[in-house]
Amino acid sequence: MSETTTAQAATGGARIIDGKGFAAALRGRIGEAVARLKAEHGMTPGLAVVLVGEDPASQVYVRSKGKQTLEAGMASFEHRLEASTSQETLLKLVAELNADPAVHGILVQLPLPGQIDSAAVLAAIDPAKDVDGFHVINAGRLATGQPALVPCTPLGCLLLLRDTLGDLTGLEAVVVGRSNIVGKPMAQLLLGESCTVTVAHSRTRDLPGVCRRADILVAAVGRPEMVRGDWIRPGATVIDVGINRLPPEQEGAKGRLVGDVAFAEAAEVAGAITPVPGGVGPMTIACLLANTLTAACRARGLPEPALI
Ligand code: NDP
């Protein structure tokens, strides 16, 4: 059974999937693997994070990534560039990081300022160091079942699902959302687990009916509490990727964070559900560290440590 700390939902029978606890345990295992790499092979995995401009949310993410990278025993290289940085300067930095043997993972924080073509920058990252998993080579490898670096948020969702349900073979999975960073790679990962996968989006007909088919329902939409309790099949496992801040002026909301799923209603019906915050969110950085470790091991031709 699950090693995740679970509790009964206050409002219903669903198990609460403790992503925060799982992510902390995962970071602990990554730290142990890093210590072994250092002791046995004299190598320290290194993650370079590039931030262009002063977007406040991006600054928070970058700070948190740097802190957790160091806590795991890895090397952290932070590059902060002015908002006016040209595409040429950024591409030159990416080329330097590609060539730097101390750097095993490169993450360029999105969004980038308007004068920079994000697709061109992501395409310039060495796919072997693409720890965000956004490069088309990694997307293609994932889609064709080859070893890839997989986008961190869907990878985190998969780890929580495996921990909650064990073998996913044959389960009906519905992913709501088809973005390149969450929905599509999530669908590919679930297909790789031999689920029967449906990808729903803004043009899907009868979305509640489609969701009710799901043994596994992943919501990655960006619409606060859109998925209602009566969209959920009794006993289903619900993974809520959404992070939405309600406007402070909304009655009783006080600017609180909610997911894409109406949590209290859903917890009455679901078998297990991730909360927001404390569910999928903490898994994203933990999986970034896992990808950096994977990239470092592959760079040296070493076996990748089993992290779950
Ligand atoms: P995008 O905006 O890129 O994609 C949203 C998807 O939802 C699209 O495919 C869109 O469909 C679909 N959609 C929008 N409205 C509806 C609707 N009414 N009915 C059905 N589908 C709809 O978002 P992301 O994938 O980047 O992110 C999704 C959510 O996950 C956001 O809340 C984001 O903040 C959160 N997130 C959380 C992370 C974490 O670490 N926990 C990391 C990344 C994202 P269509 O393609 O037809 O337009």
Short mmCIF file of C-alpha atoms and ligand atoms in Angstrom, two decimals:
data_model
loop_
_atom_site.label_atom_id
_atom_site.label_comp_id
_atom_site.label_asym_id
_atom_site.label_seq_id
_atom_site.Cartn_x
_atom_site.Cartn_y
_atom_site.Cartn_z
CA MET A 1 0.00 0.00 0.00
CA SER A 2 0.92 3.62 -0.31
CA GLU A 3 3.91 5.08 1.49
CA THR A 4 2.20 8.43 1.12
CA THR A 5 0.77 9.87 4.29
CA THR A 6 -2.96 9.79 3.81
CA ALA A 7 -5.94 11.01 5.75
CA GLN A 8 -9.69 10.89 5.34
CA ALA A 9 -11.12 14.05 3.83
CA ALA A 10 -13.01 16.14 6.35
CA THR A 11 -15.95 16.33 3.99
CA GLY A 12 -16.09 12.85 2.50
CA GLY A 13 -14.58 9.42 2.17
CA ALA A 14 -11.73 10.19 -0.20
CA ARG A 15 -8.12 9.62 0.80
CA ILE A 16 -6.14 12.81 0.58
CA ILE A 17 -3.00 12.24 -1.49
CA ASP A 18 -0.23 14.03 0.36
CA GLY A 19 1.95 15.39 -2.44
CA LYS A 20 3.86 17.58 -0.02
CA GLY A 21 4.90 14.59 2.08
CA PHE A 22 5.64 12.44 -0.98
CA ALA A 23 7.77 15.21 -2.51
CA ALA A 24 9.75 15.60 0.73
CA ALA A 25 10.43 11.84 0.83
CA LEU A 26 11.41 11.88 -2.86
CA ARG A 27 13.82 14.77 -2.27
CA GLY A 28 15.31 12.74 0.59
CA ARG A 29 15.90 9.75 -1.73
CA ILE A 30 17.40 12.06 -4.37
CA GLY A 31 19.73 13.50 -1.73
CA GLU A 32 20.89 9.98 -0.78
CA ALA A 33 21.51 9.10 -4.44
CA VAL A 34 23.48 12.33 -4.93
CA ALA A 35 25.62 11.53 -1.88
CA ARG A 36 26.36 8.06 -3.33
CA LEU A 37 27.28 9.57 -6.72
CA LYS A 38 29.72 11.92 -5.00
CA ALA A 39 31.25 9.20 -2.85
CA GLU A 40 31.49 6.49 -5.51
CA HIS A 41 32.07 8.49 -8.71
CA GLY A 42 33.28 11.89 -7.50
CA MET A 43 30.58 13.71 -9.41
CA THR A 44 28.08 16.36 -8.32
CA PRO A 45 24.93 16.82 -10.44
CA GLY A 46 24.52 20.47 -11.39
CA LEU A 47 21.39 22.42 -12.33
CA ALA A 48 21.57 25.79 -14.10
CA VAL A 49 18.48 28.01 -13.89
CA VAL A 50 18.20 31.05 -16.15
CA LEU A 51 15.82 33.87 -15.24
CA VAL A 52 15.29 36.77 -17.62
CA GLY A 53 13.52 39.80 -16.16
CA GLU A 54 11.80 40.33 -12.85
CA ASP A 55 8.47 38.55 -13.04
CA PRO A 56 7.60 38.15 -9.31
CA ALA A 57 6.15 34.61 -9.60
CA SER A 58 9.20 33.47 -11.60
CA GLN A 59 11.53 34.95 -8.98
CA VAL A 60 9.77 32.93 -6.26
CA TYR A 61 10.03 29.71 -8.32
CA VAL A 62 13.69 30.28 -9.13
CA ARG A 63 14.58 30.98 -5.48
CA SER A 64 12.77 27.86 -4.38
CA LYS A 65 14.42 25.73 -7.09
CA GLY A 66 17.89 26.98 -6.11
CA LYS A 67 17.26 26.27 -2.41
CA GLN A 68 15.98 22.73 -2.99
CA THR A 69 18.80 21.98 -5.44
CA LEU A 70 21.39 22.84 -2.79
CA GLU A 71 19.48 20.93 -0.08
CA ALA A 72 19.66 17.80 -2.28
CA GLY A 73 23.46 18.20 -2.38
CA MET A 74 23.55 19.29 -6.03
CA ALA A 75 25.34 22.29 -7.49
CA SER A 76 23.07 25.22 -8.33
CA PHE A 77 24.01 27.79 -10.97
CA GLU A 78 21.72 30.78 -11.17
CA HIS A 79 21.86 33.23 -14.08
CA ARG A 80 19.74 36.37 -13.70
CA LEU A 81 19.55 38.50 -16.81
CA GLU A 82 17.96 41.90 -17.35
CA ALA A 83 14.48 42.09 -18.87
CA SER A 84 16.00 43.86 -21.92
CA THR A 85 18.35 40.91 -22.68
CA SER A 86 18.49 40.08 -26.40
CA GLN A 87 17.73 36.65 -27.82
CA GLU A 88 21.31 36.48 -29.10
CA THR A 89 22.74 36.99 -25.58
CA LEU A 90 20.41 34.36 -24.12
CA LEU A 91 21.26 31.85 -26.87
CA LYS A 92 24.97 32.47 -26.22
CA LEU A 93 24.45 31.67 -22.52
CA VAL A 94 22.51 28.50 -23.39
CA ALA A 95 25.38 27.43 -25.68
CA GLU A 96 27.88 27.97 -22.84
CA LEU A 97 25.75 25.93 -20.44
CA ASN A 98 25.37 23.17 -23.06
CA ALA A 99 29.16 22.97 -23.22
CA ASP A 100 29.79 23.13 -19.45
CA PRO A 101 30.49 19.62 -18.04
CA ALA A 102 29.52 20.77 -14.50
CA VAL A 103 25.99 21.53 -15.72
CA HIS A 104 23.78 18.46 -16.19
CA GLY A 105 20.42 20.23 -16.31
CA ILE A 106 19.39 23.56 -17.85
CA LEU A 107 16.11 25.27 -17.09
CA VAL A 108 15.13 28.55 -18.73
CA GLN A 109 12.31 29.99 -16.63
CA LEU A 110 9.21 30.84 -18.65
CA PRO A 111 7.64 33.20 -19.56
CA LEU A 112 10.40 35.07 -21.42
CA PRO A 113 10.14 38.77 -22.35
CA GLY A 114 8.43 39.56 -25.65
CA GLN A 115 11.61 40.26 -27.66
CA ILE A 116 12.74 36.64 -27.17
CA ASP A 117 11.33 33.70 -29.12
CA SER A 118 10.77 31.08 -26.40
CA ALA A 119 10.56 28.22 -28.90
CA ALA A 120 13.98 29.12 -30.35
CA VAL A 121 15.52 29.18 -26.86
CA LEU A 122 13.98 25.85 -25.80
CA ALA A 123 15.13 24.30 -29.08
CA ALA A 124 18.71 25.47 -28.38
CA ILE A 125 18.98 23.53 -25.10
CA ASP A 126 20.87 20.24 -25.43
CA PRO A 127 18.08 17.60 -25.18
CA ALA A 128 20.33 15.61 -22.79
CA LYS A 129 20.26 18.61 -20.39
CA ASP A 130 16.61 19.56 -21.00
CA VAL A 131 15.37 18.83 -17.46
CA ASP A 132 12.04 20.59 -18.14
CA GLY A 133 11.42 18.03 -20.91
CA PHE A 134 10.06 20.68 -23.27
CA HIS A 135 12.44 20.06 -26.21
CA VAL A 136 10.75 18.45 -29.22
CA ILE A 137 13.31 15.63 -29.11
CA ASN A 138 12.22 14.74 -25.58
CA ALA A 139 8.53 15.11 -26.51
CA GLY A 140 9.13 12.78 -29.45
CA ARG A 141 11.04 10.28 -27.34
CA LEU A 142 8.24 10.22 -24.77
CA ALA A 143 5.65 9.74 -27.52
CA THR A 144 7.61 6.86 -29.04
CA GLY A 145 8.40 5.12 -25.75
CA GLN A 146 12.14 5.89 -25.75
CA PRO A 147 14.12 7.09 -22.72
CA ALA A 148 13.33 10.80 -22.40
CA LEU A 149 13.48 13.65 -19.95
CA VAL A 150 9.80 14.02 -19.05
CA PRO A 151 8.08 17.31 -18.09
CA CYS A 152 8.17 17.63 -14.31
CA THR A 153 4.51 18.25 -13.45
CA PRO A 154 3.04 15.26 -15.32
CA LEU A 155 5.93 13.10 -14.07
CA GLY A 156 4.99 14.14 -10.51
CA CYS A 157 1.35 13.24 -11.18
CA LEU A 158 2.39 9.81 -12.44
CA LEU A 159 4.50 9.12 -9.34
CA LEU A 160 1.53 10.03 -7.11
CA LEU A 161 -0.79 7.79 -9.16
CA ARG A 162 1.59 4.82 -9.01
CA ASP A 163 1.99 5.32 -5.26
CA THR A 164 -1.79 5.52 -4.75
CA LEU A 165 -2.97 2.81 -7.14
CA GLY A 166 0.02 0.58 -7.88
CA ASP A 167 -0.41 -0.99 -11.33
CA LEU A 168 -2.41 1.31 -13.62
CA THR A 169 -2.87 -1.25 -16.44
CA GLY A 170 -6.26 -1.14 -18.12
CA LEU A 171 -7.63 1.77 -16.10
CA GLU A 172 -9.74 4.43 -17.85
CA ALA A 173 -7.84 7.72 -17.62
CA VAL A 174 -9.27 11.09 -18.62
CA VAL A 175 -6.91 14.08 -18.89
CA VAL A 176 -8.67 17.44 -19.12
CA GLY A 177 -6.28 19.86 -20.86
CA ARG A 178 -3.98 19.36 -23.85
CA SER A 179 -1.09 21.76 -23.24
CA ASN A 180 2.43 20.72 -24.27
CA ILE A 181 3.70 21.06 -20.70
CA VAL A 182 0.97 19.18 -18.80
CA GLY A 183 -1.95 17.62 -20.69
CA LYS A 184 -0.19 15.99 -23.66
CA PRO A 185 2.80 14.52 -21.76
CA MET A 186 0.41 13.34 -19.00
CA ALA A 187 -1.62 11.47 -21.63
CA GLN A 188 1.56 9.92 -23.07
CA LEU A 189 2.72 8.78 -19.63
CA LEU A 190 -0.65 7.19 -18.85
CA LEU A 191 -0.63 5.46 -22.24
CA GLY A 192 2.82 4.17 -21.33
CA GLU A 193 1.25 2.65 -18.19
CA SER A 194 -1.31 0.88 -20.43
CA CYS A 195 -4.25 3.01 -19.37
CA THR A 196 -7.06 3.68 -21.86
CA VAL A 197 -6.59 7.41 -22.28
CA THR A 198 -9.01 10.16 -23.31
CA VAL A 199 -7.73 13.73 -23.68
CA ALA A 200 -10.46 16.35 -23.21
CA HIS A 201 -10.22 20.09 -23.94
CA SER A 202 -12.27 23.22 -24.47
CA ARG A 203 -14.01 21.77 -27.54
CA THR A 204 -14.94 18.43 -25.94
CA ARG A 205 -18.65 17.63 -26.07
CA ASP A 206 -20.31 16.55 -22.80
CA LEU A 207 -17.22 17.07 -20.64
CA PRO A 208 -19.02 15.96 -17.43
CA GLY A 209 -20.03 12.71 -19.16
CA VAL A 210 -16.49 12.09 -20.41
CA CYS A 211 -15.07 12.73 -16.91
CA ARG A 212 -17.56 10.31 -15.34
CA ARG A 213 -15.94 7.45 -17.31
CA ALA A 214 -12.61 7.98 -15.55
CA ASP A 215 -10.97 5.69 -13.01
CA ILE A 216 -8.20 8.32 -13.11
CA LEU A 217 -9.18 11.94 -13.70
CA VAL A 218 -6.40 14.51 -14.21
CA ALA A 219 -7.56 18.14 -14.36
CA ALA A 220 -5.06 20.58 -15.95
CA VAL A 221 -7.23 23.40 -17.17
CA GLY A 222 -6.59 26.59 -15.21
CA ARG A 223 -10.25 27.24 -14.33
CA PRO A 224 -11.04 27.45 -10.62
CA GLU A 225 -13.20 24.55 -9.36
CA MET A 226 -14.53 23.75 -12.84
CA VAL A 227 -14.74 19.98 -12.25
CA ARG A 228 -17.75 19.35 -10.03
CA GLY A 229 -18.47 16.48 -7.67
CA ASP A 230 -21.12 14.96 -9.95
CA TRP A 231 -18.54 14.72 -12.80
CA ILE A 232 -16.62 12.13 -10.80
CA ARG A 233 -17.11 8.40 -10.92
CA PRO A 234 -17.49 7.02 -7.37
CA GLY A 235 -14.12 5.76 -6.13
CA ALA A 236 -12.10 7.47 -8.88
CA THR A 237 -8.62 8.88 -8.24
CA VAL A 238 -8.56 12.62 -8.92
CA ILE A 239 -5.34 14.52 -9.64
CA ASP A 240 -5.84 18.28 -9.58
CA VAL A 241 -3.01 20.10 -11.37
CA GLY A 242 -4.71 23.51 -11.38
CA ILE A 243 -3.31 26.39 -9.37
CA ASN A 244 -5.74 29.30 -9.37
CA ARG A 245 -5.68 32.26 -7.01
CA LEU A 246 -9.19 33.52 -6.28
CA PRO A 247 -9.53 37.30 -6.35
CA PRO A 248 -9.30 38.74 -2.79
CA GLU A 249 -12.56 40.60 -3.32
CA GLN A 250 -14.45 37.32 -3.87
CA GLU A 251 -16.59 36.67 -0.81
CA GLY A 252 -14.76 34.48 1.71
CA ALA A 253 -11.91 33.78 -0.75
CA LYS A 254 -9.24 36.09 0.72
CA GLY A 255 -7.10 35.43 -2.34
CA ARG A 256 -6.80 31.74 -1.50
CA LEU A 257 -5.48 29.10 -3.92
CA VAL A 258 -7.87 26.58 -5.41
CA GLY A 259 -7.48 23.87 -8.01
CA ASP A 260 -9.46 23.03 -11.12
CA VAL A 261 -11.60 20.63 -9.07
CA ALA A 262 -14.31 21.62 -6.55
CA PHE A 263 -12.45 19.84 -3.75
CA ALA A 264 -15.16 19.45 -1.07
CA GLU A 265 -17.73 18.08 -3.53
CA ALA A 266 -15.20 15.83 -5.24
CA ALA A 267 -13.90 14.40 -1.96
CA GLU A 268 -17.45 13.15 -1.22
CA VAL A 269 -17.33 10.91 -4.29
CA ALA A 270 -13.69 10.18 -5.18
CA GLY A 271 -11.63 7.31 -3.77
CA ALA A 272 -8.52 9.51 -3.52
CA ILE A 273 -7.79 13.13 -4.39
CA THR A 274 -4.90 15.60 -4.37
CA PRO A 275 -5.50 18.84 -2.45
CA VAL A 276 -4.52 22.34 -3.63
CA PRO A 277 -2.15 23.45 -2.26
CA GLY A 278 -0.08 20.49 -1.08
CA GLY A 279 -0.86 18.01 -3.86
CA VAL A 280 0.75 18.18 -7.29
CA GLY A 281 2.52 21.54 -6.76
CA PRO A 282 5.38 20.30 -4.51
CA MET A 283 6.01 17.37 -6.87
CA THR A 284 7.10 19.65 -9.71
CA ILE A 285 10.40 20.82 -8.18
CA ALA A 286 11.09 17.37 -6.71
CA CYS A 287 10.78 15.93 -10.23
CA LEU A 288 13.05 18.68 -11.58
CA LEU A 289 15.71 17.42 -9.17
CA ALA A 290 14.95 13.82 -10.19
CA ASN A 291 15.42 14.78 -13.86
CA THR A 292 18.73 16.52 -13.07
CA LEU A 293 19.95 13.38 -11.31
CA THR A 294 18.80 11.26 -14.26
CA ALA A 295 20.59 13.58 -16.73
CA ALA A 296 23.79 13.44 -14.64
CA CYS A 297 23.75 9.62 -14.50
CA ARG A 298 23.11 9.37 -18.26
CA ALA A 299 25.94 11.83 -18.97
CA ARG A 300 28.36 9.43 -17.24
CA GLY A 301 26.75 6.23 -18.51
CA LEU A 302 25.83 5.26 -14.93
CA PRO A 303 22.67 3.35 -14.00
CA GLU A 304 19.82 5.62 -12.97
CA PRO A 305 18.82 5.18 -9.32
CA ALA A 306 15.28 3.88 -8.74
CA LEU A 307 13.59 6.73 -6.92
CA ILE A 308 10.22 5.14 -6.18
P1 NDP B 1 -2.92 25.91 -20.59
O1 NDP B 1 -3.70 27.17 -20.50
O2 NDP B 1 -1.72 25.84 -21.47
O3 NDP B 1 -3.91 24.74 -21.08
C1 NDP B 1 -5.20 24.62 -20.54
C2 NDP B 1 -5.95 23.51 -21.22
O4 NDP B 1 -7.26 23.45 -20.65
C3 NDP B 1 -6.12 23.69 -22.73
O5 NDP B 1 -5.85 22.49 -23.40
C4 NDP B 1 -7.59 24.09 -22.88
O6 NDP B 1 -8.21 23.60 -24.02
C5 NDP B 1 -8.22 23.41 -21.68
N1 NDP B 1 -9.43 24.11 -21.28
C6 NDP B 1 -9.59 25.44 -21.06
N2 NDP B 1 -10.88 25.71 -20.75
C7 NDP B 1 -11.53 24.53 -20.78
C8 NDP B 1 -12.88 24.17 -20.54
N3 NDP B 1 -13.81 25.07 -20.23
N4 NDP B 1 -13.21 22.88 -20.66
C9 NDP B 1 -12.28 21.96 -20.99
N5 NDP B 1 -10.97 22.24 -21.20
C10 NDP B 1 -10.61 23.52 -21.10
O7 NDP B 1 -2.59 25.51 -19.10
P2 NDP B 1 -1.43 24.53 -18.49
O8 NDP B 1 -1.59 23.17 -19.02
O9 NDP B 1 -0.13 25.21 -18.58
O10 NDP B 1 -1.86 24.56 -16.95
C11 NDP B 1 -3.11 24.07 -16.50
C12 NDP B 1 -3.27 24.37 -15.03
O11 NDP B 1 -2.24 23.70 -14.32
C13 NDP B 1 -3.13 25.85 -14.65
O12 NDP B 1 -3.99 26.10 -13.54
C14 NDP B 1 -1.70 25.97 -14.19
O13 NDP B 1 -1.53 27.02 -13.24
C15 NDP B 1 -1.51 24.64 -13.53
N6 NDP B 1 -0.11 24.20 -13.50
C16 NDP B 1 0.35 23.72 -12.33
C17 NDP B 1 1.64 23.27 -12.21
C18 NDP B 1 2.09 22.70 -10.91
O14 NDP B 1 3.27 22.68 -10.63
N7 NDP B 1 1.17 22.15 -10.11
C19 NDP B 1 2.58 23.34 -13.34
C20 NDP B 1 1.97 23.76 -14.59
C21 NDP B 1 0.67 24.19 -14.63
P3 NDP B 1 -7.85 24.11 -25.52
O15 NDP B 1 -6.54 23.46 -25.86
O16 NDP B 1 -8.97 23.60 -26.33
O17 NDP B 1 -7.76 25.61 -25.45
#
